[in-house]
Short mmCIF file of C-alpha atoms and ligand atoms in Angstrom, two decimals:
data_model
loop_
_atom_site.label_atom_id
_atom_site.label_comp_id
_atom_site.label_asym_id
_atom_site.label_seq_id
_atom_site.Cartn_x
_atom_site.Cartn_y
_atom_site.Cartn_z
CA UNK A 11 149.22 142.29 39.66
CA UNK A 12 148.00 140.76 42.74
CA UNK A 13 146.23 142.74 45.50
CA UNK A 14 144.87 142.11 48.55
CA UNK A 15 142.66 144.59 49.99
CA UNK A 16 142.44 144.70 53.82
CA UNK A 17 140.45 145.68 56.39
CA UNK A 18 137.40 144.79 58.81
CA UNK A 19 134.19 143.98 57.99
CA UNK A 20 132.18 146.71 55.96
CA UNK A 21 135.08 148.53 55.48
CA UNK A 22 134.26 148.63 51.78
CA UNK A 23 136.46 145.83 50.64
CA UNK A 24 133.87 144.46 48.11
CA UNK A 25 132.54 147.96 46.36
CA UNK A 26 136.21 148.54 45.88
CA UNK A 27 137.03 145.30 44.60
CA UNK A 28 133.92 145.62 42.14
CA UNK A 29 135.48 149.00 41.13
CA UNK A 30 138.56 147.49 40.26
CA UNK A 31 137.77 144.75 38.61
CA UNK A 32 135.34 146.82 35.80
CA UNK A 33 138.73 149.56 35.59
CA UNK A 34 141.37 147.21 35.48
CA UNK A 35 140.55 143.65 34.50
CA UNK A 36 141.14 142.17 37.14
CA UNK A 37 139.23 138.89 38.73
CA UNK A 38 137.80 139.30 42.48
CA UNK A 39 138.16 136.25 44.79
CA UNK A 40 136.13 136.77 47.55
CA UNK A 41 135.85 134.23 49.80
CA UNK A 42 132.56 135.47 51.70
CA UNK A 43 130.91 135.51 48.06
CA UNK A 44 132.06 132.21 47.32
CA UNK A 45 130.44 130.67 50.54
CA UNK A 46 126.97 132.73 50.39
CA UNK A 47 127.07 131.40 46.88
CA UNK A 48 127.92 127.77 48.54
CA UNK A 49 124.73 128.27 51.09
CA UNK A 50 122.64 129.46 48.46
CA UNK A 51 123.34 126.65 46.33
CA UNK A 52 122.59 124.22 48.97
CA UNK A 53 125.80 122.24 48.93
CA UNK A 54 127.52 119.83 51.62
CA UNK A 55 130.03 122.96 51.85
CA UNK A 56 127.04 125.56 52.70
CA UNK A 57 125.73 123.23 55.43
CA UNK A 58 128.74 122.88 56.87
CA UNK A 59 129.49 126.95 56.83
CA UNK A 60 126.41 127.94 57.58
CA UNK A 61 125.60 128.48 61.25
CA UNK A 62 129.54 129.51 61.39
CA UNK A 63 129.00 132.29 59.22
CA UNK A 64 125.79 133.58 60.56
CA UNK A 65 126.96 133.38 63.93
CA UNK A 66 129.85 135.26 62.50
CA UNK A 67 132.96 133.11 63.41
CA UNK A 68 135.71 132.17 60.83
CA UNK A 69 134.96 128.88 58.93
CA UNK A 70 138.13 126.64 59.00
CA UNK A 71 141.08 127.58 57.51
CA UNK A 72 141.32 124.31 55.19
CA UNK A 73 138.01 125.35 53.48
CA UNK A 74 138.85 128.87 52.33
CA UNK A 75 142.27 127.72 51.06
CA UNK A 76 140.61 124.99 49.15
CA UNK A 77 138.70 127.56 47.55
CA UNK A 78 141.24 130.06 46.90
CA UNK A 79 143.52 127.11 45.25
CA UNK A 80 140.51 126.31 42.79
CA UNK A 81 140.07 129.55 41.65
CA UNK A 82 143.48 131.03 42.00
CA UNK A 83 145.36 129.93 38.25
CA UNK A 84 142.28 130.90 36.16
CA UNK A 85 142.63 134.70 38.03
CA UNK A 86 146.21 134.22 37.37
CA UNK A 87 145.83 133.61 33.71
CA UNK A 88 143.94 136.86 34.04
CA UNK A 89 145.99 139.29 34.62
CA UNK A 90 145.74 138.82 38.31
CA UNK A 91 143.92 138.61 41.45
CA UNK A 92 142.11 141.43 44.28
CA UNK A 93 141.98 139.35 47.30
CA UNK A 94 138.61 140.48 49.37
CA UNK A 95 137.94 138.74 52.94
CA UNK A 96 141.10 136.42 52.35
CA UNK A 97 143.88 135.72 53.91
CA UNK A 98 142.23 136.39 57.42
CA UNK A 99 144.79 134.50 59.22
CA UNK A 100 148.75 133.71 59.67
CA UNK A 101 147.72 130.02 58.29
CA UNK A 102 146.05 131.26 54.93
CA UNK A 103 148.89 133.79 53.97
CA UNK A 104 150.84 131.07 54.16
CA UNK A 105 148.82 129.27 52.13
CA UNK A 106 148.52 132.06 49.91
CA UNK A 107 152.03 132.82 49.75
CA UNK A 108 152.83 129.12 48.63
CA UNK A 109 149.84 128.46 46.27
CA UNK A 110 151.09 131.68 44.15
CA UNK A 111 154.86 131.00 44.41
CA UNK A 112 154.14 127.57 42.44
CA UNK A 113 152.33 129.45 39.85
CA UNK A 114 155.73 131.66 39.68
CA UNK A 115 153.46 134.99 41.12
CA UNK A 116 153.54 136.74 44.42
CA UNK A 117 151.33 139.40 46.34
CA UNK A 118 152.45 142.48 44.74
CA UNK A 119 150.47 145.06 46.77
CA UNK A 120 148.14 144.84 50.53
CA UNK A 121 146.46 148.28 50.67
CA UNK A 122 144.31 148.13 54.09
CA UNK A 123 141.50 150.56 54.38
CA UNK A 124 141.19 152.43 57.33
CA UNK A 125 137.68 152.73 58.83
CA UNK A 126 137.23 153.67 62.65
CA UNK A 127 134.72 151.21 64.43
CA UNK A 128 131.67 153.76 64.78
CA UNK A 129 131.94 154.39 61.30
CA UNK A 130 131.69 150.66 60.42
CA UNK A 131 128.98 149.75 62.85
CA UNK A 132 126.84 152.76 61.10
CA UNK A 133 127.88 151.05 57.55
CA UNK A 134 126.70 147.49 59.14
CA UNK A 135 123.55 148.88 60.05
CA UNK A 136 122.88 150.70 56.82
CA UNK A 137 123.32 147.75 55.08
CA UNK A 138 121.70 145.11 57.37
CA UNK A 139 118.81 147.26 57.19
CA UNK A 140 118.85 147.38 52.61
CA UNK A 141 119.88 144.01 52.48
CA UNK A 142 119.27 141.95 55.68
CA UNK A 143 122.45 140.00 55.41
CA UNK A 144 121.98 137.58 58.85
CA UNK A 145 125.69 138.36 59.96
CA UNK A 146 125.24 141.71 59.39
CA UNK A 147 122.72 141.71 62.57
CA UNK A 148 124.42 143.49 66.01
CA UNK A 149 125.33 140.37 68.07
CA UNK A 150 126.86 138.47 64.61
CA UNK A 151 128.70 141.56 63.60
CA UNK A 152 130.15 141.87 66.87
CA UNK A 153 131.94 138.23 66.33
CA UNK A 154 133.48 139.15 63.18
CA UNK A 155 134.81 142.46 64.46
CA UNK A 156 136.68 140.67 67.49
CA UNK A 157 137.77 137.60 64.97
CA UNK A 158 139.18 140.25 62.64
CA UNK A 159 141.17 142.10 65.58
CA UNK A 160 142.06 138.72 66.73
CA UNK A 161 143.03 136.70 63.56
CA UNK A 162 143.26 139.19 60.81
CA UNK A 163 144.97 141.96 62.42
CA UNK A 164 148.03 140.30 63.02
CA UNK A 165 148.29 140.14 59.29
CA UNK A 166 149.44 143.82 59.37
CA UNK A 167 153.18 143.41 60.63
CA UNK A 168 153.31 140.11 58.44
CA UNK A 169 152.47 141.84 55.00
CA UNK A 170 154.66 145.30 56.62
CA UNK A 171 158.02 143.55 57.29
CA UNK A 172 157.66 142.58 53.21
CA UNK A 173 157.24 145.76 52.32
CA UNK A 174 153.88 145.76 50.67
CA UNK A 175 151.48 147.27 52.69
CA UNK A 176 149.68 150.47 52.15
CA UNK A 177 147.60 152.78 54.42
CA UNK A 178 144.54 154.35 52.72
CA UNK A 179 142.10 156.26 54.30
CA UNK A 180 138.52 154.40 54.22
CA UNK A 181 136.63 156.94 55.93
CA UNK A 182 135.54 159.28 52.27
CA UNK A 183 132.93 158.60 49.69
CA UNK A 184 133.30 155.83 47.42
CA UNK A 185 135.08 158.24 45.21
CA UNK A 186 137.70 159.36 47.28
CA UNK A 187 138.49 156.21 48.38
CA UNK A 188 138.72 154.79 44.66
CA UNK A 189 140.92 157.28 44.18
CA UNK A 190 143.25 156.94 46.98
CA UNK A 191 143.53 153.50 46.33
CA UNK A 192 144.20 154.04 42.67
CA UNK A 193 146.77 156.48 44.15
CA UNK A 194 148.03 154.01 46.40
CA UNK A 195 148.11 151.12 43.21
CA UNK A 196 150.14 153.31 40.76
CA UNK A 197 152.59 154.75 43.40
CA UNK A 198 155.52 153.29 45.66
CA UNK A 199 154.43 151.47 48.22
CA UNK A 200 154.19 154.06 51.54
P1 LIG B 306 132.94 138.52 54.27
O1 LIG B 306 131.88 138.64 53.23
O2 LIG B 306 134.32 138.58 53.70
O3 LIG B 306 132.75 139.49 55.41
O4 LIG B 306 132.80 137.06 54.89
C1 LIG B 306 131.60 136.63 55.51
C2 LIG B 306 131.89 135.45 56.43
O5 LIG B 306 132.41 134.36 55.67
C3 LIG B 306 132.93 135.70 57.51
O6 LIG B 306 132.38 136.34 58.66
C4 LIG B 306 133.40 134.28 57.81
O7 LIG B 306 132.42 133.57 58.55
C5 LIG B 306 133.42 133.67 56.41
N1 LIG B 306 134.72 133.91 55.74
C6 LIG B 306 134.92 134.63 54.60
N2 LIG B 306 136.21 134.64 54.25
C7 LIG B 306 136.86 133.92 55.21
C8 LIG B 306 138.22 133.59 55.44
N3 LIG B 306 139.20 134.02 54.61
N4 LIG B 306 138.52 132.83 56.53
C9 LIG B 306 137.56 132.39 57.36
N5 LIG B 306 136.25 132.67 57.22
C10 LIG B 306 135.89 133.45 56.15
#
């Protein structure tokens, strides 16, 4: 199966993910992680994304599908893929879209968690605070939550008129929400 989980930043795309991958084999491919890993590493590619990310705009479009496409067969081989921070715009599901049909695959399932924007700038805070992620801070978080209504967003209607989105309710515990989404993984799409 391959799942994209949606939603704005700190919505709790990336505990879920985790989640999923230790109950269901899955592989995660989060494009955030790969690029912190890319900055931490020191590479031409974490120069380049750097001040982007911190300032929290979207890095290009080319780059993220580039590392999507490296990744994408071995997940494939896998059993499948949980999308996390990607596609985040029109261009990349394209992408997306075209890099799996050559592997003969498809998105089977977009569940987008809901999380109203005061709960997501007290999450932000939380976790700026534990783990002092720089776009994490007020101004940078800001950015990504206008990007994400701006670019990401319009994702909604494009994964909807395919029939494969699902609504789940991002507000609970960790726990509730596993279990919605398990809910929302095993059932028809609604
Ligand atoms: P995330 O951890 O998913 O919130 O991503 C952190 C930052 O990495 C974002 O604010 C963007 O600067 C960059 N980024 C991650 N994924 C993408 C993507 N699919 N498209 C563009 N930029 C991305």
């Amino acid at each position: 199966m391959n799942l994209i989980l949606f939603g704005p930043p700190a919505a709790g795309k990336g505990t879920q993910a985790k989640r999923l991958v230790a109950d269901r084999g899955m592989v995660q491919l989060s494009t955030g992680d790969m690029l912190r890993e890319a900055i931490a590493s020191g590479s031409d590619l974490g120069r380049e994304c750097q001040a982007i990310m911190s300032r929290g705009d979207l890095v290009s479009d080319a780059i993220v599908i580039a590392l999507i496409e490296a990744r994408l067969k071995e997940a494939e081989d896998a059993g499948g893929a949980i999308f996390d921070g990607f596609p985040r715009t029109v261009a990349q599901a394209e992408a997306l879209d075209a890099m799996l049909a050559k592997l003969g695959k498809k998105i089977d399932r977009v569940v987008r968690l809901k999380v109203n924007d005061p709960a997501l700038l007290e999450r932000v805070a939380k976790r700026f605070a534990e783990q002092g992620r720089s776009d994490d801070n007020p101004d940078s978080f800001k950015v990504r939550l206008e990007a994400y209504n701006r670019n990401t967003a319009p994702l909604l209607p494009y994964y909807a008129d395919k029939g494969l989105l699902t609504e789940v309710d991002g507000m609970g515990t960790v726990e509730a929400v596993a279990v919605a989404i398990d809910g929302a993984l095993d059932g028809p799409v609604s």
